Amino acid sequence: MTDDWYVLIEEDTRVTARADGVELRLHHWTLVASHPVSGTEEEVRATAEDAALHYLPAVLARHARRGDTPARRAYRTAGGDWLVWVKQNHRECHLRVSTARLVHARDEEHAPAKSLKEKFRTALEGPEPAEAPWAPRGRPSDG
């Protein structure tokens, strides 16, 4: 386990999809920034507060003019996270700012490249079976 603290900034992003003549507005939280912070837990919380009070989402920054200051409402949850509403002109954004400690990290690994013989075998026999989905230890998977 590492002792690295981070301030995480998530934005509520909306994707509009149309299906069968119906417009669906789908919202989901997207991690847009993770800033490493060295110091005590109090310093990390102070950095998160500063981010909640000053971070400007890219969609607002793109359309802002020099001297514009957006409206902002910042709420602190009982768990210590910040929920922020930011509005400028007719655009508004929702942010979630939280602190987290990095407890696990793994680099990406690539399988070795297939030989021409293996590629032909896959083409004739079909793809290899997929790995079983994750399941808690001691319980068989439903798949």
PDB file of C-alpha atoms in Angstrom:
ATOM      1  CA  MET A   1       0.000   0.000   0.000  1.00  0.00           C
ATOM      2  CA  THR A   2       1.292   3.442  -0.872  1.00  0.00           C
ATOM      3  CA  ASP A   3       0.826   6.637   1.074  1.00  0.00           C
ATOM      4  CA  ASP A   4       0.055   8.896  -1.898  1.00  0.00           C
ATOM      5  CA  TRP A   5      -2.935  11.244  -1.505  1.00  0.00           C
ATOM      6  CA  TYR A   6      -4.883  12.622  -4.435  1.00  0.00           C
ATOM      7  CA  VAL A   7      -7.556  15.229  -4.996  1.00  0.00           C
ATOM      8  CA  LEU A   8     -10.048  13.780  -7.488  1.00  0.00           C
ATOM      9  CA  ILE A   9     -12.305  15.981  -9.608  1.00  0.00           C
ATOM     10  CA  GLU A  10     -15.300  14.422 -11.326  1.00  0.00           C
ATOM     11  CA  GLU A  11     -17.740  16.138 -13.661  1.00  0.00           C
ATOM     12  CA  ASP A  12     -21.340  15.185 -14.283  1.00  0.00           C
ATOM     13  CA  THR A  13     -21.321  14.739 -18.038  1.00  0.00           C
ATOM     14  CA  ARG A  14     -24.438  14.472 -20.126  1.00  0.00           C
ATOM     15  CA  VAL A  15     -24.719  12.520 -23.338  1.00  0.00           C
ATOM     16  CA  THR A  16     -27.841  12.946 -25.436  1.00  0.00           C
ATOM     17  CA  ALA A  17     -28.861   9.845 -27.351  1.00  0.00           C
ATOM     18  CA  ARG A  18     -31.810   9.373 -29.635  1.00  0.00           C
ATOM     19  CA  ALA A  19     -33.537   6.020 -29.974  1.00  0.00           C
ATOM     20  CA  ASP A  20     -36.839   5.342 -31.735  1.00  0.00           C
ATOM     21  CA  GLY A  21     -37.695   9.040 -31.832  1.00  0.00           C
ATOM     22  CA  VAL A  22     -37.106   9.506 -28.103  1.00  0.00           C
ATOM     23  CA  GLU A  23     -34.379  11.797 -26.794  1.00  0.00           C
ATOM     24  CA  LEU A  24     -32.527  10.346 -23.800  1.00  0.00           C
ATOM     25  CA  ARG A  25     -30.343  12.551 -21.632  1.00  0.00           C
ATOM     26  CA  LEU A  26     -27.894  10.247 -19.909  1.00  0.00           C
ATOM     27  CA  HIS A  27     -25.815  11.534 -16.994  1.00  0.00           C
ATOM     28  CA  HIS A  28     -22.709   9.923 -15.548  1.00  0.00           C
ATOM     29  CA  TRP A  29     -19.758  11.007 -13.437  1.00  0.00           C
ATOM     30  CA  THR A  30     -16.445  11.184 -15.291  1.00  0.00           C
ATOM     31  CA  LEU A  31     -13.063  11.528 -13.610  1.00  0.00           C
ATOM     32  CA  VAL A  32     -11.461  14.580 -15.248  1.00  0.00           C
ATOM     33  CA  ALA A  33      -8.475  15.202 -12.955  1.00  0.00           C
ATOM     34  CA  SER A  34      -6.453  13.485 -10.263  1.00  0.00           C
ATOM     35  CA  HIS A  35      -3.875  15.706  -8.612  1.00  0.00           C
ATOM     36  CA  PRO A  36      -1.242  14.168  -6.315  1.00  0.00           C
ATOM     37  CA  VAL A  37      -0.844  16.088  -3.062  1.00  0.00           C
ATOM     38  CA  SER A  38       2.015  15.587  -0.635  1.00  0.00           C
ATOM     39  CA  GLY A  39       1.474  16.487   2.970  1.00  0.00           C
ATOM     40  CA  THR A  40      -0.822  15.719   5.841  1.00  0.00           C
ATOM     41  CA  GLU A  41      -4.460  14.770   5.535  1.00  0.00           C
ATOM     42  CA  GLU A  42      -5.434  18.303   6.577  1.00  0.00           C
ATOM     43  CA  GLU A  43      -3.396  19.785   3.720  1.00  0.00           C
ATOM     44  CA  VAL A  44      -5.070  17.380   1.300  1.00  0.00           C
ATOM     45  CA  ARG A  45      -8.521  18.484   2.541  1.00  0.00           C
ATOM     46  CA  ALA A  46      -7.511  22.143   2.155  1.00  0.00           C
ATOM     47  CA  THR A  47      -6.398  21.458  -1.435  1.00  0.00           C
ATOM     48  CA  ALA A  48      -9.755  19.770  -2.138  1.00  0.00           C
ATOM     49  CA  GLU A  49     -11.580  22.811  -0.762  1.00  0.00           C
ATOM     50  CA  ASP A  50      -9.493  25.103  -2.952  1.00  0.00           C
ATOM     51  CA  ALA A  51     -10.337  22.961  -5.994  1.00  0.00           C
ATOM     52  CA  ALA A  52     -14.045  23.022  -5.120  1.00  0.00           C
ATOM     53  CA  LEU A  53     -14.017  26.812  -4.853  1.00  0.00           C
ATOM     54  CA  HIS A  54     -11.849  27.607  -7.891  1.00  0.00           C
ATOM     55  CA  TYR A  55     -11.861  24.770 -10.455  1.00  0.00           C
ATOM     56  CA  LEU A  56     -13.467  25.796 -13.735  1.00  0.00           C
ATOM     57  CA  PRO A  57     -14.760  22.996 -15.975  1.00  0.00           C
ATOM     58  CA  ALA A  58     -13.433  22.977 -19.539  1.00  0.00           C
ATOM     59  CA  VAL A  59     -16.881  23.497 -21.075  1.00  0.00           C
ATOM     60  CA  LEU A  60     -17.217  26.803 -19.197  1.00  0.00           C
ATOM     61  CA  ALA A  61     -13.590  27.857 -19.649  1.00  0.00           C
ATOM     62  CA  ARG A  62     -13.878  27.394 -23.417  1.00  0.00           C
ATOM     63  CA  HIS A  63     -16.683  29.955 -23.652  1.00  0.00           C
ATOM     64  CA  ALA A  64     -15.588  32.374 -20.913  1.00  0.00           C
ATOM     65  CA  ARG A  65     -14.358  35.867 -21.611  1.00  0.00           C
ATOM     66  CA  ARG A  66     -11.662  37.642 -19.645  1.00  0.00           C
ATOM     67  CA  GLY A  67     -13.110  38.891 -16.376  1.00  0.00           C
ATOM     68  CA  ASP A  68     -16.108  36.502 -16.310  1.00  0.00           C
ATOM     69  CA  THR A  69     -16.806  34.923 -12.961  1.00  0.00           C
ATOM     70  CA  PRO A  70     -19.289  32.058 -12.928  1.00  0.00           C
ATOM     71  CA  ALA A  71     -21.937  31.545 -10.252  1.00  0.00           C
ATOM     72  CA  ARG A  72     -20.905  28.809  -7.836  1.00  0.00           C
ATOM     73  CA  ARG A  73     -22.529  26.877  -5.013  1.00  0.00           C
ATOM     74  CA  ALA A  74     -20.330  24.453  -3.092  1.00  0.00           C
ATOM     75  CA  TYR A  75     -21.742  21.892  -0.673  1.00  0.00           C
ATOM     76  CA  ARG A  76     -19.680  19.786   1.708  1.00  0.00           C
ATOM     77  CA  THR A  77     -21.084  16.340   2.412  1.00  0.00           C
ATOM     78  CA  ALA A  78     -20.898  14.554   5.746  1.00  0.00           C
ATOM     79  CA  GLY A  79     -18.258  12.254   4.236  1.00  0.00           C
ATOM     80  CA  GLY A  80     -16.004  15.218   3.360  1.00  0.00           C
ATOM     81  CA  ASP A  81     -16.620  15.320  -0.410  1.00  0.00           C
ATOM     82  CA  TRP A  82     -17.583  18.538  -2.158  1.00  0.00           C
ATOM     83  CA  LEU A  83     -20.528  18.832  -4.555  1.00  0.00           C
ATOM     84  CA  VAL A  84     -20.300  21.976  -6.651  1.00  0.00           C
ATOM     85  CA  TRP A  85     -22.768  23.646  -8.998  1.00  0.00           C
ATOM     86  CA  VAL A  86     -21.175  26.116 -11.438  1.00  0.00           C
ATOM     87  CA  LYS A  87     -23.152  28.257 -13.919  1.00  0.00           C
ATOM     88  CA  GLN A  88     -22.097  30.777 -16.519  1.00  0.00           C
ATOM     89  CA  ASN A  89     -24.532  32.287 -19.026  1.00  0.00           C
ATOM     90  CA  HIS A  90     -26.790  29.385 -20.007  1.00  0.00           C
ATOM     91  CA  ARG A  91     -24.262  26.610 -19.293  1.00  0.00           C
ATOM     92  CA  GLU A  92     -24.113  24.823 -15.974  1.00  0.00           C
ATOM     93  CA  CYS A  93     -21.905  22.053 -14.618  1.00  0.00           C
ATOM     94  CA  HIS A  94     -21.864  19.810 -11.591  1.00  0.00           C
ATOM     95  CA  LEU A  95     -18.613  18.740  -9.946  1.00  0.00           C
ATOM     96  CA  ARG A  96     -17.643  16.307  -7.241  1.00  0.00           C
ATOM     97  CA  VAL A  97     -14.317  16.934  -5.506  1.00  0.00           C
ATOM     98  CA  SER A  98     -12.994  14.290  -3.151  1.00  0.00           C
ATOM     99  CA  THR A  99      -9.784  13.110  -1.555  1.00  0.00           C
ATOM    100  CA  ALA A 100      -8.477   9.595  -1.924  1.00  0.00           C
ATOM    101  CA  ARG A 101      -5.396   7.601  -1.123  1.00  0.00           C
ATOM    102  CA  LEU A 102      -3.858   5.478  -3.841  1.00  0.00           C
ATOM    103  CA  VAL A 103      -3.875   1.898  -2.557  1.00  0.00           C
ATOM    104  CA  HIS A 104      -3.263  -0.103  -5.724  1.00  0.00           C
ATOM    105  CA  ALA A 105      -1.702   0.556  -9.105  1.00  0.00           C
ATOM    106  CA  ARG A 106      -0.787  -1.800 -11.913  1.00  0.00           C
ATOM    107  CA  ASP A 107       0.662  -1.073 -15.320  1.00  0.00           C
ATOM    108  CA  GLU A 108      -0.939  -2.277 -18.504  1.00  0.00           C
ATOM    109  CA  GLU A 109       0.314  -5.600 -19.872  1.00  0.00           C
ATOM    110  CA  HIS A 110       0.073  -6.818 -23.444  1.00  0.00           C
ATOM    111  CA  ALA A 111      -0.064 -10.434 -24.534  1.00  0.00           C
ATOM    112  CA  PRO A 112       2.651 -11.491 -26.952  1.00  0.00           C
ATOM    113  CA  ALA A 113       1.825 -11.013 -30.617  1.00  0.00           C
ATOM    114  CA  LYS A 114       0.260 -13.992 -32.374  1.00  0.00           C
ATOM    115  CA  SER A 115       2.209 -15.811 -35.027  1.00  0.00           C
ATOM    116  CA  LEU A 116       0.772 -16.215 -38.500  1.00  0.00           C
ATOM    117  CA  LYS A 117      -0.038 -19.850 -37.665  1.00  0.00           C
ATOM    118  CA  GLU A 118      -2.009 -18.793 -34.551  1.00  0.00           C
ATOM    119  CA  LYS A 119      -3.901 -16.154 -36.536  1.00  0.00           C
ATOM    120  CA  PHE A 120      -4.974 -18.771 -39.098  1.00  0.00           C
ATOM    121  CA  ARG A 121      -5.965 -21.179 -36.314  1.00  0.00           C
ATOM    122  CA  THR A 122      -8.112 -18.459 -34.681  1.00  0.00           C
ATOM    123  CA  ALA A 123      -9.732 -17.681 -38.034  1.00  0.00           C
ATOM    124  CA  LEU A 124     -10.668 -21.343 -38.556  1.00  0.00           C
ATOM    125  CA  GLU A 125     -11.552 -22.366 -34.992  1.00  0.00           C
ATOM    126  CA  GLY A 126     -12.952 -19.097 -33.677  1.00  0.00           C
ATOM    127  CA  PRO A 127     -11.762 -16.946 -30.792  1.00  0.00           C
ATOM    128  CA  GLU A 128     -10.484 -18.350 -27.517  1.00  0.00           C
ATOM    129  CA  PRO A 129     -13.040 -18.493 -24.682  1.00  0.00           C
ATOM    130  CA  ALA A 130     -13.195 -15.368 -22.551  1.00  0.00           C
ATOM    131  CA  GLU A 131     -12.029 -15.331 -18.955  1.00  0.00           C
ATOM    132  CA  ALA A 132     -14.675 -15.934 -16.296  1.00  0.00           C
ATOM    133  CA  PRO A 133     -16.071 -12.699 -14.814  1.00  0.00           C
ATOM    134  CA  TRP A 134     -14.960 -11.644 -11.362  1.00  0.00           C
ATOM    135  CA  ALA A 135     -16.803 -13.240  -8.452  1.00  0.00           C
ATOM    136  CA  PRO A 136     -16.166 -13.071  -4.692  1.00  0.00           C
ATOM    137  CA  ARG A 137     -13.820 -15.759  -3.407  1.00  0.00           C
ATOM    138  CA  GLY A 138     -15.528 -18.948  -2.316  1.00  0.00           C
ATOM    139  CA  ARG A 139     -18.521 -18.449  -4.625  1.00  0.00           C
ATOM    140  CA  PRO A 140     -18.838 -19.769  -8.143  1.00  0.00           C
ATOM    141  CA  SER A 141     -19.631 -17.204 -10.827  1.00  0.00           C
ATOM    142  CA  ASP A 142     -23.121 -17.057 -12.352  1.00  0.00           C
ATOM    143  CA  GLY A 143     -21.722 -17.316 -15.884  1.00  0.00           C
TER     144      GLY A 143
END
